[in-house]
Coordinates of N, CA and C in Angstrom, one line a residue:
M1 N 3.1 -8.5 -26.3 CA 3.4 -9.1 -25.1 C 4.6 -8.0 -24.6
A2 N 4.5 -7.7 -23.1 CA 5.3 -6.9 -22.7 C 6.6 -7.2 -22.4
E3 N 7.6 -6.5 -22.4 CA 9.0 -6.4 -22.4 C 9.3 -6.9 -21.2
V4 N 10.1 -8.3 -21.1 CA 10.8 -8.8 -19.8 C 11.6 -7.7 -18.8
G5 N 11.4 -7.2 -17.7 CA 11.9 -6.3 -17.1 C 11.3 -4.8 -16.9
A6 N 10.4 -4.8 -17.9 CA 9.6 -3.4 -18.3 C 8.6 -3.2 -17.0
M7 N 8.6 -1.7 -16.3 CA 7.9 -1.8 -15.7 C 6.4 -0.8 -15.6
A8 N 5.5 -1.2 -15.4 CA 4.4 -0.3 -15.6 C 4.3 1.0 -15.0
E9 N 3.6 1.7 -15.9 CA 3.7 3.4 -15.3 C 2.5 3.6 -15.1
F10 N 2.0 4.1 -13.9 CA 0.7 4.7 -13.3 C 0.6 6.0 -13.3
T11 N -0.7 6.8 -13.4 CA -0.8 8.1 -13.4 C -2.0 8.3 -13.0
G12 N -2.5 9.2 -12.5 CA -3.5 9.7 -11.9 C -4.5 8.9 -10.9
R13 N -5.6 8.4 -11.4 CA -6.8 7.7 -10.7 C -5.8 6.5 -10.6
E14 N -4.9 5.7 -11.7 CA -4.6 4.3 -11.4 C -3.2 4.5 -10.4
L15 N -2.7 5.6 -10.4 CA -1.5 5.6 -9.2 C -2.1 5.8 -8.0
H16 N -3.2 6.4 -7.8 CA -3.9 6.6 -6.6 C -4.3 5.3 -6.1
L17 N -4.9 4.4 -6.6 CA -5.4 2.9 -6.5 C -4.4 2.2 -6.2
V18 N -2.9 2.2 -6.8 CA -2.0 1.2 -6.5 C -1.4 2.0 -5.0
K19 N -1.6 3.0 -5.0 CA -1.0 3.5 -3.5 C -1.9 2.9 -2.7
K20 N -3.2 3.1 -2.6 CA -4.1 2.5 -1.7 C -4.2 1.1 -1.8
A21 N -4.1 0.4 -2.3 CA -3.9 -0.9 -2.6 C -2.5 -1.4 -1.5
L22 N -1.8 -0.9 -1.8 CA -0.3 -1.0 -1.3 C -0.8 -1.0 0.0
A23 N -1.1 0.3 0.6 CA -1.2 0.7 1.7 C -2.2 -0.4 2.7
I24 N -3.0 -0.5 2.1 CA -4.1 -1.9 2.9 C -3.3 -3.0 2.8
A25 N -2.9 -3.5 1.7 CA -2.0 -5.0 2.0 C -0.9 -4.8 3.2
V26 N -0.3 -3.5 3.3 CA 0.6 -3.6 4.1 C 0.3 -3.6 5.5
L27 N -1.1 -3.2 5.9 CA -1.9 -3.0 7.1 C -2.2 -4.3 7.3
A28 N -2.9 -4.8 6.3 CA -3.5 -6.2 6.4 C -2.6 -7.2 6.7
I29 N -1.3 -7.4 6.3 CA -0.3 -8.3 6.4 C 0.3 -8.1 7.9
E30 N 0.1 -6.9 8.5 CA 0.8 -6.5 9.8 C -0.1 -7.1 10.9
R31 N -1.3 -6.9 10.5 CA -2.6 -7.6 11.3 C -2.6 -9.0 11.1
Q32 N -2.0 -9.7 10.3 CA -2.4 -11.2 10.3 C -1.1 -11.9 11.1
P33 N -0.8 -11.8 12.1 CA 0.4 -12.5 13.1 C 0.5 -14.0 12.6
G34 N 1.3 -14.6 12.8 CA 1.8 -16.3 12.7 C 2.2 -16.3 11.6
P35 N 2.4 -17.7 11.3 CA 3.4 -18.4 10.3 C 2.8 -17.9 8.8
F36 N 1.4 -17.6 8.7 CA 1.3 -17.3 7.2 C 1.4 -15.5 7.1
Q37 N 2.0 -14.9 8.1 CA 2.3 -13.5 7.8 C 3.6 -13.3 6.8
S38 N 3.5 -12.5 5.8 CA 4.6 -12.6 4.5 C 5.3 -11.3 5.2
T39 N 6.3 -11.3 5.8 CA 7.0 -10.1 5.9 C 8.0 -9.9 5.0
S40 N 8.4 -10.6 4.1 CA 9.1 -10.4 3.2 C 8.4 -9.5 2.3
D41 N 7.2 -9.8 1.6 CA 6.1 -9.5 0.8 C 5.9 -7.9 1.5
Q42 N 5.3 -7.7 2.9 CA 5.3 -6.6 3.1 C 6.4 -5.5 3.1
N43 N 7.7 -6.1 3.5 CA 8.5 -5.2 3.6 C 8.9 -4.6 2.0
D44 N 8.8 -5.5 0.9 CA 8.6 -5.2 -0.5 C 7.5 -4.1 -0.9
M45 N 6.6 -4.3 -0.2 CA 5.3 -3.5 -0.4 C 5.5 -1.7 0.3
K46 N 6.1 -1.8 1.5 CA 6.6 -0.9 2.1 C 7.6 0.1 1.3
A47 N 8.5 -0.7 0.8 CA 9.4 0.1 0.0 C 8.9 0.6 -1.3
L48 N 8.0 -0.1 -2.0 CA 7.6 0.4 -3.3 C 6.7 1.5 -2.8
L49 N 5.8 1.6 -1.8 CA 4.7 2.6 -1.2 C 5.7 3.8 -1.1
D50 N 6.8 3.5 -0.2 CA 7.7 4.5 -0.2 C 8.0 5.5 -1.2
G51 N 8.5 4.7 -2.1 CA 9.2 5.1 -3.4 C 7.8 5.9 -4.0
L52 N 6.7 5.6 -4.1 CA 5.6 6.1 -4.6 C 5.1 7.6 -4.0
I53 N 5.4 7.5 -2.5 CA 4.7 8.6 -1.7 C 5.4 9.6 -1.8
E54 N 5.0 11.1 -1.9 CA 5.7 12.3 -2.2 C 5.6 13.1 -1.0
S55 N 5.0 12.8 0.1 CA 5.2 13.5 1.4 C 4.6 12.8 2.6
D56 N 5.0 13.6 3.6 CA 4.0 13.0 4.8 C 2.7 13.0 5.1
T57 N 2.1 14.3 4.2 CA 0.9 14.2 4.4 C 0.1 13.2 3.4
E58 N 0.9 12.9 2.2 CA 0.4 12.1 1.4 C 0.1 10.4 1.8
L59 N 1.2 10.0 2.8 CA 1.8 9.2 3.6 C 0.5 8.9 4.8
A60 N 0.2 9.8 5.5 CA -0.8 9.9 6.6 C -2.3 9.6 6.1
F61 N -2.4 10.3 4.7 CA -3.7 10.0 4.0 C -4.0 8.6 3.7
Y62 N -3.0 7.8 2.9 CA -3.2 6.5 2.6 C -3.1 5.5 3.7
A63 N -2.4 6.0 4.8 CA -2.4 5.0 5.9 C -3.8 5.1 7.1
R64 N -4.3 6.5 6.6 CA -5.8 6.7 7.3 C -6.7 5.7 6.4
A65 N -6.6 5.7 5.3 CA -7.4 5.2 4.3 C -7.6 3.6 4.4
A66 N -6.1 3.0 4.6 CA -6.1 1.8 4.8 C -6.7 1.6 6.2
Q67 N -6.4 2.1 7.2 CA -7.2 1.8 8.6 C -8.5 1.8 8.2
I68 N -9.3 2.6 7.8 CA -10.6 2.4 7.6 C -10.9 1.2 6.4
A69 N -10.3 1.1 5.6 CA -10.7 0.0 4.6 C -10.4 -1.5 5.8
V70 N -9.4 -1.9 6.3 CA -9.1 -2.9 6.9 C -10.1 -3.1 8.1
T71 N -10.0 -1.9 9.0 CA -10.7 -2.2 10.1 C -12.4 -1.5 10.5
G72 N -12.5 -0.8 9.5 CA -13.8 -0.2 9.6 C -13.9 0.8 10.3
E73 N -12.5 1.5 10.9 CA -12.7 2.5 11.9 C -11.4 3.7 11.5
P74 N -12.3 4.8 11.7 CA -11.0 5.9 11.0 C -9.9 5.9 11.9
D75 N -9.7 5.6 13.2 CA -8.7 5.8 14.2 C -8.9 4.6 15.2

């Protein structure tokens, strides 16, 4: 059983997948206007992603990957 308040630690491919999933979720929420858009979740996900991203280049990589995943288009 996990300790209360313990945070999972991700490395390697798992960390890559967490970053990519967060980037996709942030973009998907952004594209869902109206009463079902969860801006508080989006803000928390952005903050978590910002804490995991190490550079602007890496951020651009995950932003582009999210764009492709959500829209099917690279730009």
